[in-house]
Short mmCIF file of C-alpha atoms in Angstrom, two decimals:
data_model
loop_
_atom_site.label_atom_id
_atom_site.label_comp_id
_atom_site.label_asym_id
_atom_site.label_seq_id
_atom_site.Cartn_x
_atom_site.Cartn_y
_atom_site.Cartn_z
CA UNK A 277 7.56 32.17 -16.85
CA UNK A 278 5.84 29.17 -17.04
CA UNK A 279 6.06 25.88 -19.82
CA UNK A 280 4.22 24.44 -21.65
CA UNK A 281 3.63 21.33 -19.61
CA UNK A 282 3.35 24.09 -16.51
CA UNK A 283 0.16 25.21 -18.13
CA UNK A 284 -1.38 21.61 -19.26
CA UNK A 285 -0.73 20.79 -15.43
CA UNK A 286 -2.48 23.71 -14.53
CA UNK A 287 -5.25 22.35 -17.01
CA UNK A 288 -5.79 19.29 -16.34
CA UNK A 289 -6.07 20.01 -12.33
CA UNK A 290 -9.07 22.17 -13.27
CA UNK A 291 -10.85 20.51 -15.50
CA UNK A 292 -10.17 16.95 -13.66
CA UNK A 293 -9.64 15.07 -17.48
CA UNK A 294 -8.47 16.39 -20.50
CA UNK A 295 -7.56 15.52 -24.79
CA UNK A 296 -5.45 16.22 -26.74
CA UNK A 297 -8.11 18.83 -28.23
CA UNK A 298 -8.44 20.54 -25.15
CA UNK A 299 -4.55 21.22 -24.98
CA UNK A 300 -4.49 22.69 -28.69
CA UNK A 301 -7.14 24.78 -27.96
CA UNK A 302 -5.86 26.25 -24.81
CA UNK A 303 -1.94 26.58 -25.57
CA UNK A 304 -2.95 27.28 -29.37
CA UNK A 305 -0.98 24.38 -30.77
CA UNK A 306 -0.86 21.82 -33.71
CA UNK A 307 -2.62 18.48 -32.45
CA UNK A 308 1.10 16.90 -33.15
CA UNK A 309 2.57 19.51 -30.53
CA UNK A 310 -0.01 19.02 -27.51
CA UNK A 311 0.25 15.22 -28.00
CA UNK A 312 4.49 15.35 -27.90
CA UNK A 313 3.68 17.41 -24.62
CA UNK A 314 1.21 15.05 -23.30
CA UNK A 315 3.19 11.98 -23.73
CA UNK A 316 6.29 13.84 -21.87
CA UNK A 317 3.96 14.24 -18.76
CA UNK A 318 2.70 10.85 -18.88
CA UNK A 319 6.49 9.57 -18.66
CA UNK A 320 7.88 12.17 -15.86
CA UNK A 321 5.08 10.72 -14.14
CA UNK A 322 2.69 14.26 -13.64
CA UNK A 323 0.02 12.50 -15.76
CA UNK A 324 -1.73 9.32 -16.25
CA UNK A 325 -3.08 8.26 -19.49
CA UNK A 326 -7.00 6.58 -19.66
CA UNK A 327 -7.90 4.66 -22.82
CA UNK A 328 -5.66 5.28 -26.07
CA UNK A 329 -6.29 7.10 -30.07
CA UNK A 330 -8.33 9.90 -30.36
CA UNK A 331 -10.28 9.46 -27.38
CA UNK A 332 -7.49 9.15 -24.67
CA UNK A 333 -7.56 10.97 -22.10
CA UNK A 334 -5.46 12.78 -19.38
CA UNK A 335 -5.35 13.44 -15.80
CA UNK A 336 -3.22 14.27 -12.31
CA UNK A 337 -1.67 10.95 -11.85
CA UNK A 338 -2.77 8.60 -8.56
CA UNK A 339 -0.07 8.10 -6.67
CA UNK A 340 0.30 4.48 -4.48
CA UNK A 341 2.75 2.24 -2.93
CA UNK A 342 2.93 0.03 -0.88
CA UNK A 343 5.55 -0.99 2.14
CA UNK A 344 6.00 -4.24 4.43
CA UNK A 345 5.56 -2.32 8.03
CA UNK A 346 8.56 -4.06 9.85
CA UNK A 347 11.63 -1.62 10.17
CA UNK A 348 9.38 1.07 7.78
CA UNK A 349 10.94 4.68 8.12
CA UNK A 350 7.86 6.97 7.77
CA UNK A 351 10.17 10.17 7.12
CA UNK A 352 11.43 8.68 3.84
CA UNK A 353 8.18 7.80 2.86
CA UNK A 354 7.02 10.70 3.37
CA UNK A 355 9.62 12.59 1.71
CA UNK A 356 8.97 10.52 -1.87
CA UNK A 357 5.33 11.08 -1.44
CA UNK A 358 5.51 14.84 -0.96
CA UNK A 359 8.54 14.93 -3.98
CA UNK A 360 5.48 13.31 -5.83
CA UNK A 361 3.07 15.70 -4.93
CA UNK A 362 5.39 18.75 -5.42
CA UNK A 363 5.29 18.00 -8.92
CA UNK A 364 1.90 16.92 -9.56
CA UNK A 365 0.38 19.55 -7.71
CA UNK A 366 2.16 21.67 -5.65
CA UNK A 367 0.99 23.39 -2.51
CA UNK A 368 1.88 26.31 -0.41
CA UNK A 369 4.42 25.70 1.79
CA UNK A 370 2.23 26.12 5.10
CA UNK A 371 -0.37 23.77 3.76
CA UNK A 372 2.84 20.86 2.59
CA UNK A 373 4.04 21.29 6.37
CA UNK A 374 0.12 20.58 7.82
CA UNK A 375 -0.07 17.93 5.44
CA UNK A 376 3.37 16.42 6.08
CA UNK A 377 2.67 16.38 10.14
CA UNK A 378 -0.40 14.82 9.72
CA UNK A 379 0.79 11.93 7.44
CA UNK A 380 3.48 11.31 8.80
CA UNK A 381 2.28 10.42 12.22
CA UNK A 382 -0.77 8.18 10.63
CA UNK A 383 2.06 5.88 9.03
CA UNK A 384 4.18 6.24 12.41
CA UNK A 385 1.27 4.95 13.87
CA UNK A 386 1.00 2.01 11.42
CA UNK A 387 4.07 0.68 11.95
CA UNK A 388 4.55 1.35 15.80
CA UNK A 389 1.11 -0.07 16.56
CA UNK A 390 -0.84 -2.15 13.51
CA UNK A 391 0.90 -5.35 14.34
CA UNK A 392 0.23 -6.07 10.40
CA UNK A 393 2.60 -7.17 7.55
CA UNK A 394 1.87 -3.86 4.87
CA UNK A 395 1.34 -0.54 4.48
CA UNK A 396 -0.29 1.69 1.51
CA UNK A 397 -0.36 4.98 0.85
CA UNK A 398 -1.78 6.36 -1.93
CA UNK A 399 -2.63 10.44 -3.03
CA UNK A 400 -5.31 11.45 -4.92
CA UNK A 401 -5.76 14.94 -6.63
CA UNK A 402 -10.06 16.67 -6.48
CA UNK A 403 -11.24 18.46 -9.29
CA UNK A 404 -12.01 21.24 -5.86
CA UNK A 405 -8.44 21.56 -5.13
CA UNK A 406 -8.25 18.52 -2.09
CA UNK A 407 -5.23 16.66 -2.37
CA UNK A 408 -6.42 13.61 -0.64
CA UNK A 409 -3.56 11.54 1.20
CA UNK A 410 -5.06 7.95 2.45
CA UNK A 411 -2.87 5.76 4.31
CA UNK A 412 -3.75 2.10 5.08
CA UNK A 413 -2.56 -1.40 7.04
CA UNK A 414 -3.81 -5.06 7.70
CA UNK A 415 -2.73 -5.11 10.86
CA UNK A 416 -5.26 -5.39 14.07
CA UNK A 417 -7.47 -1.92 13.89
CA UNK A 418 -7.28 1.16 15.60
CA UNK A 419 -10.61 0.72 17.17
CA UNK A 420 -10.31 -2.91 17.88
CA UNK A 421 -6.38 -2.25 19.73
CA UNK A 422 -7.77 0.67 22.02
CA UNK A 423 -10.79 -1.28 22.79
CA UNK A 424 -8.36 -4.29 24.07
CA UNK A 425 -5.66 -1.93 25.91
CA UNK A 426 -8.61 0.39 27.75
CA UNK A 427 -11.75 -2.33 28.77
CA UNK A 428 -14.10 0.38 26.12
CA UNK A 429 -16.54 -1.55 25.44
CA UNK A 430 -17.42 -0.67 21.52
CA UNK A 431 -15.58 1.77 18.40
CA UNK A 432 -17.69 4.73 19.60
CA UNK A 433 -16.54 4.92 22.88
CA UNK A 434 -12.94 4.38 21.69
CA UNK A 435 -13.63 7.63 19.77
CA UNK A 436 -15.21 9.79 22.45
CA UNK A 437 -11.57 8.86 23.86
CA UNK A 438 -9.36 9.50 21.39
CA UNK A 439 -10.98 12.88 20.40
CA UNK A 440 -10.05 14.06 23.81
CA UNK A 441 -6.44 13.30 23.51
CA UNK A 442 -4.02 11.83 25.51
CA UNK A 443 -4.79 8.24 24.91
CA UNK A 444 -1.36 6.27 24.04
CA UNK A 445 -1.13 2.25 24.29
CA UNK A 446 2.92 2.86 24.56
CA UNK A 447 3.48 5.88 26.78
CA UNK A 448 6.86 5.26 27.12
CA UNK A 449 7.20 6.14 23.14
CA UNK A 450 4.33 8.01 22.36
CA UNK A 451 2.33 10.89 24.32
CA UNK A 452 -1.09 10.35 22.76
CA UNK A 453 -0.87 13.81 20.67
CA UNK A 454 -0.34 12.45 17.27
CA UNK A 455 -3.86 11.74 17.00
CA UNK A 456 -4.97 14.83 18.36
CA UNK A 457 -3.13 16.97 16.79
CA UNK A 458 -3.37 15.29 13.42
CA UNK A 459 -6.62 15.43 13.31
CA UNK A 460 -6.79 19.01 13.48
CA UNK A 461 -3.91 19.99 11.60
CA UNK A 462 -6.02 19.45 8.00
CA UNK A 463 -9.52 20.08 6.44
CA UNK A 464 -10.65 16.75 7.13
CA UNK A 465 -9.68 13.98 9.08
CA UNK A 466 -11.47 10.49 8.86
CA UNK A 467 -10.07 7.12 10.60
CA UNK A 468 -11.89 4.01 9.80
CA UNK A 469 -12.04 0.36 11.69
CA UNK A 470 -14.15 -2.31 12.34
CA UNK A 471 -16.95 -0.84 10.30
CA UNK A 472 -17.23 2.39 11.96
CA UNK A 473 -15.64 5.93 10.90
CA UNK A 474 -14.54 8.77 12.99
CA UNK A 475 -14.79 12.45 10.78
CA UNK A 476 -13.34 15.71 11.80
CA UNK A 477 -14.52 18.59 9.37
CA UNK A 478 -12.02 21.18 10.45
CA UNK A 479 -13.60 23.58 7.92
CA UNK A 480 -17.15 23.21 9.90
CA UNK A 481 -15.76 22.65 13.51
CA UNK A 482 -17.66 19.02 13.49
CA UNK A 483 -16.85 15.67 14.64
CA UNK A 484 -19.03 12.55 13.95
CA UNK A 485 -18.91 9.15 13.95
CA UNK A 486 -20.15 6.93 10.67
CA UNK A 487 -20.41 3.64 9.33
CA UNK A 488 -17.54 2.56 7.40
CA UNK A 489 -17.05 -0.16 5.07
CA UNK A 490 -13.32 -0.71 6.48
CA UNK A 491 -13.83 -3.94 8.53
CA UNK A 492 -10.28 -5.14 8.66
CA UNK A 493 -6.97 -3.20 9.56
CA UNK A 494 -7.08 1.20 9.62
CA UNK A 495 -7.90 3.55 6.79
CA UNK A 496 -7.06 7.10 7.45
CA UNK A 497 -7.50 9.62 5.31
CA UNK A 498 -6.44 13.75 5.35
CA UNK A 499 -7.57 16.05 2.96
CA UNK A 500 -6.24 19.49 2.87
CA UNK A 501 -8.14 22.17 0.69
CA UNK A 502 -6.48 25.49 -0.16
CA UNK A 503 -7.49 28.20 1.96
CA UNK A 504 -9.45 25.60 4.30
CA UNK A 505 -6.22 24.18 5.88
CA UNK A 506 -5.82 25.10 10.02
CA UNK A 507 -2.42 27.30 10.47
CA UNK A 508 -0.30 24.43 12.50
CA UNK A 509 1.31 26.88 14.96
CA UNK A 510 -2.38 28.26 15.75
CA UNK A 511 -3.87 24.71 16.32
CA UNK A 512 -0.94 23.49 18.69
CA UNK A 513 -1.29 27.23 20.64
CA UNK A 514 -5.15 26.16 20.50
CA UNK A 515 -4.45 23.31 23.04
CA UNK A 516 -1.44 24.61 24.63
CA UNK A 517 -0.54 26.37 28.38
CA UNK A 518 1.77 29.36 27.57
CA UNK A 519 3.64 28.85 30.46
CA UNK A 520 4.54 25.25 30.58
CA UNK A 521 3.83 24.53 27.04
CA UNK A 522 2.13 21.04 28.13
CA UNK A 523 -0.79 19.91 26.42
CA UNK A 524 -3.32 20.93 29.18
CA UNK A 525 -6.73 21.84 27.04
CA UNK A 526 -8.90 19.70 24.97
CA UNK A 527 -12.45 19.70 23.47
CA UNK A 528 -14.99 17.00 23.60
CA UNK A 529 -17.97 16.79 21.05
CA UNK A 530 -20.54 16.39 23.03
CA UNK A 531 -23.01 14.40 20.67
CA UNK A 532 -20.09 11.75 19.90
CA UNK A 533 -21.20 10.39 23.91
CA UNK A 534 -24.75 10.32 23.12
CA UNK A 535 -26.56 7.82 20.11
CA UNK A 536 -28.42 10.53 18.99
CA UNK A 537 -29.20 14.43 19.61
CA UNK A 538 -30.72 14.20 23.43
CA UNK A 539 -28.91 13.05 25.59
CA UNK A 540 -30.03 11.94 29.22
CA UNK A 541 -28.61 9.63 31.12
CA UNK A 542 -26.04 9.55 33.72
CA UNK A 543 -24.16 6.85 31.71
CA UNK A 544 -23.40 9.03 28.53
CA UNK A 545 -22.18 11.73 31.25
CA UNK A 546 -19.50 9.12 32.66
CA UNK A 547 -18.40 8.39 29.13
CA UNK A 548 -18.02 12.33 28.49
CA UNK A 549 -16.23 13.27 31.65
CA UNK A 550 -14.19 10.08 31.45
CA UNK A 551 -10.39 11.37 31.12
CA UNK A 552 -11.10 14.62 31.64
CA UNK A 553 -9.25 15.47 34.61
CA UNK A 554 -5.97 14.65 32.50
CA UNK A 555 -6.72 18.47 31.58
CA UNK A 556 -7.11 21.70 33.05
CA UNK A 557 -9.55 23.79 30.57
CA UNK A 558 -11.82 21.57 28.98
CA UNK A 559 -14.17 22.98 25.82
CA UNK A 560 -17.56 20.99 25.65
CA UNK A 561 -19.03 21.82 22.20
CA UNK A 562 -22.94 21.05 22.66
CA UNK A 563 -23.28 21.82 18.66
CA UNK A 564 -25.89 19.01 16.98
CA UNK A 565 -27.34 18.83 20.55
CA UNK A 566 -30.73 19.22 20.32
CA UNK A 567 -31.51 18.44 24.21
CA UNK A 568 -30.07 17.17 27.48
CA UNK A 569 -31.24 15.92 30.68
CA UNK A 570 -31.51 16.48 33.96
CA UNK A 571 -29.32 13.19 34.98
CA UNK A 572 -26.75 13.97 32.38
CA UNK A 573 -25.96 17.70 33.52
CA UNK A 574 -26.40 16.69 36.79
CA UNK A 575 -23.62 14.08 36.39
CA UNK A 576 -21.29 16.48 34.40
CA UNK A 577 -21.94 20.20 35.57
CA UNK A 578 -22.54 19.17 39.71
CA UNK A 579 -21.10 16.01 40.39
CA UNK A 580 -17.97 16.09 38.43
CA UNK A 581 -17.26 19.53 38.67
CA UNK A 582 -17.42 19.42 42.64
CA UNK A 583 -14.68 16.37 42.29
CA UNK A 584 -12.29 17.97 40.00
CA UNK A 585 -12.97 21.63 40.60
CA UNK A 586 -9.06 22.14 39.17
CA UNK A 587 -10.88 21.40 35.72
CA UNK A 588 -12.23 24.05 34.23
CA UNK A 589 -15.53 23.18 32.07
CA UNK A 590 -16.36 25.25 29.36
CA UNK A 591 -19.81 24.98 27.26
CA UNK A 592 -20.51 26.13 24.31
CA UNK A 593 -22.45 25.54 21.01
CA UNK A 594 -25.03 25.38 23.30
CA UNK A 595 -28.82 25.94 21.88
CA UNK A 596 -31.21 27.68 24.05
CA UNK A 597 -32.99 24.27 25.73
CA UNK A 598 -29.31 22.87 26.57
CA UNK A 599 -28.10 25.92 28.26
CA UNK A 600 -31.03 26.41 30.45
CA UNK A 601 -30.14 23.03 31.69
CA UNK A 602 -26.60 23.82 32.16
CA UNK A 603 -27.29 26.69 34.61
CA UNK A 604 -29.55 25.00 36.43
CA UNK A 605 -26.94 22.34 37.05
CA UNK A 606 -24.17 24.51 37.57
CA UNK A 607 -26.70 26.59 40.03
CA UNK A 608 -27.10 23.12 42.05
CA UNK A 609 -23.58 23.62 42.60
CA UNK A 610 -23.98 26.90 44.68
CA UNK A 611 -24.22 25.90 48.60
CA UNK A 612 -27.72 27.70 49.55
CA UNK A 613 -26.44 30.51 52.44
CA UNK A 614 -27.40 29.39 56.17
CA UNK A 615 -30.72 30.57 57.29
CA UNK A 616 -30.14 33.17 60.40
#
C-alpha cells in the first residue's frame, strides 16, 4: 500500500515541480499536513526545495558528486548512485542493470584512461520519465587520447572508429567493448570532447556526430527511458558468434564517414572499411544517405571485399539511388565467364 510521501514522489515526478497546494489537493490534506510531508522528503534527500514561504516549490532532487580519479572504485560509486536513484525514482530492474553497465564502464573509463585529477557524476530526473546519468573528468579527452594513440587525424574519424568497436589504447586491460556495448545498452548515448559530440539514439537506430560545447576533458551522458531501454542480453547476442561467443559482428553508420549525405570518394571508403576485417559479419546502415559514388562503392563493395572476402558485408538502410550503386559494385566483383 503505498505512503504518503510514496504518492507526493509519484507527484512530483509527473508534474516536474510541485506546492504545497498541489499536495493538499491531491492527497486531500490540511496545508499543515502536506508541508510536514514535504519537509520529511526534502531531509531523506527524495526532494529538493526551490525558493521558500508560500511560493516554494518541490522537485526530484539532482543528484552530484564529485571524486579525485586516482585509486577511484567505480563499483562503489556506482552502488551509492543507484541507492540514490532507487529512492528518488526507482526503475525496473532490467532497465537499473542497462543503466548500471553502462555507467559503470564510462567512470571505469575515466579513471583507467582520463589522466585527470576529478571525476563528477551527477543524475538528473525528466518530466518524460529519462533518468539522465552524466558522468564527467578534466583529464586529456576521449577524442583528443584516441587521436594521439591511432595517427586519426580529427574527432570524427576517432568516432567512425570507436562506433565500430574494438578500439582499446590498453589491450592488455581492456578489450575495446565497453564503449560499444555501452553505447547500446541505453536510449541514448552521447560522448563529448574537444568540441564535437558523438549521439547514439537507440530508440531511432541513429548515430551522428554534433558540435559540442565540451572543449576540455569527456562528458558522457546515458539516458534510459521506460519502455525505450535495449534488453542487455539481446544487444550483447546482437554482436555476438553463438559458437565462440567472441565479439565478431559490428555495424558502421555509414554517413558518420562522409561530411554530409553523398558520399563519393575513395577516401571516405578507406575511413569506412578501416578496421573492419577485425570482424566477420559487418552491418553497413546507409540510413541518412542520400547518395553514393561510383569511387566510394567501388572502394568498399569490389576492392575491399575481394581482399577480405572472410568479411561478410551487409547493406542496409539503403534508399533506392544507393542500392543501385551497390549492385553494380558488387556485380564488378563477378569474373565475366571466358569467351569460347
Amino acid at each position: 500500500m503505498s505512503t504518503a510521501a510514496d504518492r507526493i514522489r509519484r507527484l512530483a515526478d509527473r508534474r516536474g515541480e510541485i506546492q504545497n497546494r498541489h499536495v493538499v489537493a491531491a492527497l486531500h490534506v490540511s496545508p499543515a499536513t502536506a508541508h510536514r510531508v514535504l519537509q520529511a522528503l526534502v531531509t531523506g534527500g527524495t526532494l529538493e526545495r526551490l525558493g521558500r514561504g508560500r511560493a516554494a516549490r518541490y522537485r526530484l532532487r539532482q543528484v552530484r558528486r564529485r571524486f579525485r580519479r586516482a585509486g577511484l572504485d567505480e563499483q562503489r560509486v556506482w552502488e551509492g548512485l543507484a541507492a540514490d536513484i532507487a529512492r528518488i525514482r526507482p526503475l525496473e530492474p532490467d532497465v537499473a542493470r542497462s543503466l548500471a553497465h553502462a555507467a559503470t564502464e564510462m567512470l571505469n573509463n575515466a579513471v583507467d584512461h582520463s589522466g585527470g585529477r576529478n571525476v563528477e557524476v551527477s543524475v538528473r530526473f525528466e518530466r518524460d520519465g529519462a533518468t539522465v546519468v552524466v558522468v564527467r573528468d578534466d583529464g586529456v579527452g576521449v577524442f583528443r587520447r584516441v587521436c594521439q594513440d591511432f595517427g586519426f587525424a580529427s574527432p570524427p574519424d576517432a568516432i567512425v572508429q570507436l562506433e565500430k568497436g574494438k578500439l582499446t589504447s590498453d589491450p592488455s586491460r581492456h578489450s575495446g567493448e565497453g564503449l560499444f556495448f555501452s553505447s547500446k545498452a541505453i536510449t541514448r548515448f552521447r560522448l563529448e570532447s574537444q568540441a564535437t559530440a558523438w549521439i547514439v539514439d537507440n530508440e531511432v537506430r541513429d548515430s551522428a556526430i554534433a558540435p559540442s560545447e565540451v572543449t576540455r576533458g569527456t562528458r558522457v551522458q546515458l539516458e534510459v527511458v521506460p519502455g525505450h531501454v535495449p534488453n542487455l542480453e539481446s544487444v550483447f547476442a546482437a554482436y555476438t558468434d553463438p559458437d565462440s561467443l567472441r565479439f565478431t559482428r559490428t555495424r558502421a553508420t555509414i554517413k558518420l564517414a562522409g561530411l554530409g549525405k553523398t558520399l563519393v570518394s575513395r577516401s571516405e571508403a578507406k575511413r569506412l572499411v578501416a578496421r573492419l576485417t577485425d570482424f566477420e559479419h559487418v552491418t553497413l546502415d546507409f540510413s541518412g544517405v542520400d547518395a553514393v559514388g561510383q569511387g566510394f562503392c567501388d572502394e568498399v563493395f569490389r576492392v575491399f571485399a575481394r581482399a577480405h572476402p572472410d568479411v561478410t558485408l551487409e547493406p542496409s538502410g539503403m534508399n533506392d539511388a544507393v542500392a543501385f550503386m551497390v549492385r553494380r559494385a558488387r556485380a564488378a566483383e563477378v569474373r565475366p565467364r571466358a569467351s569460347r
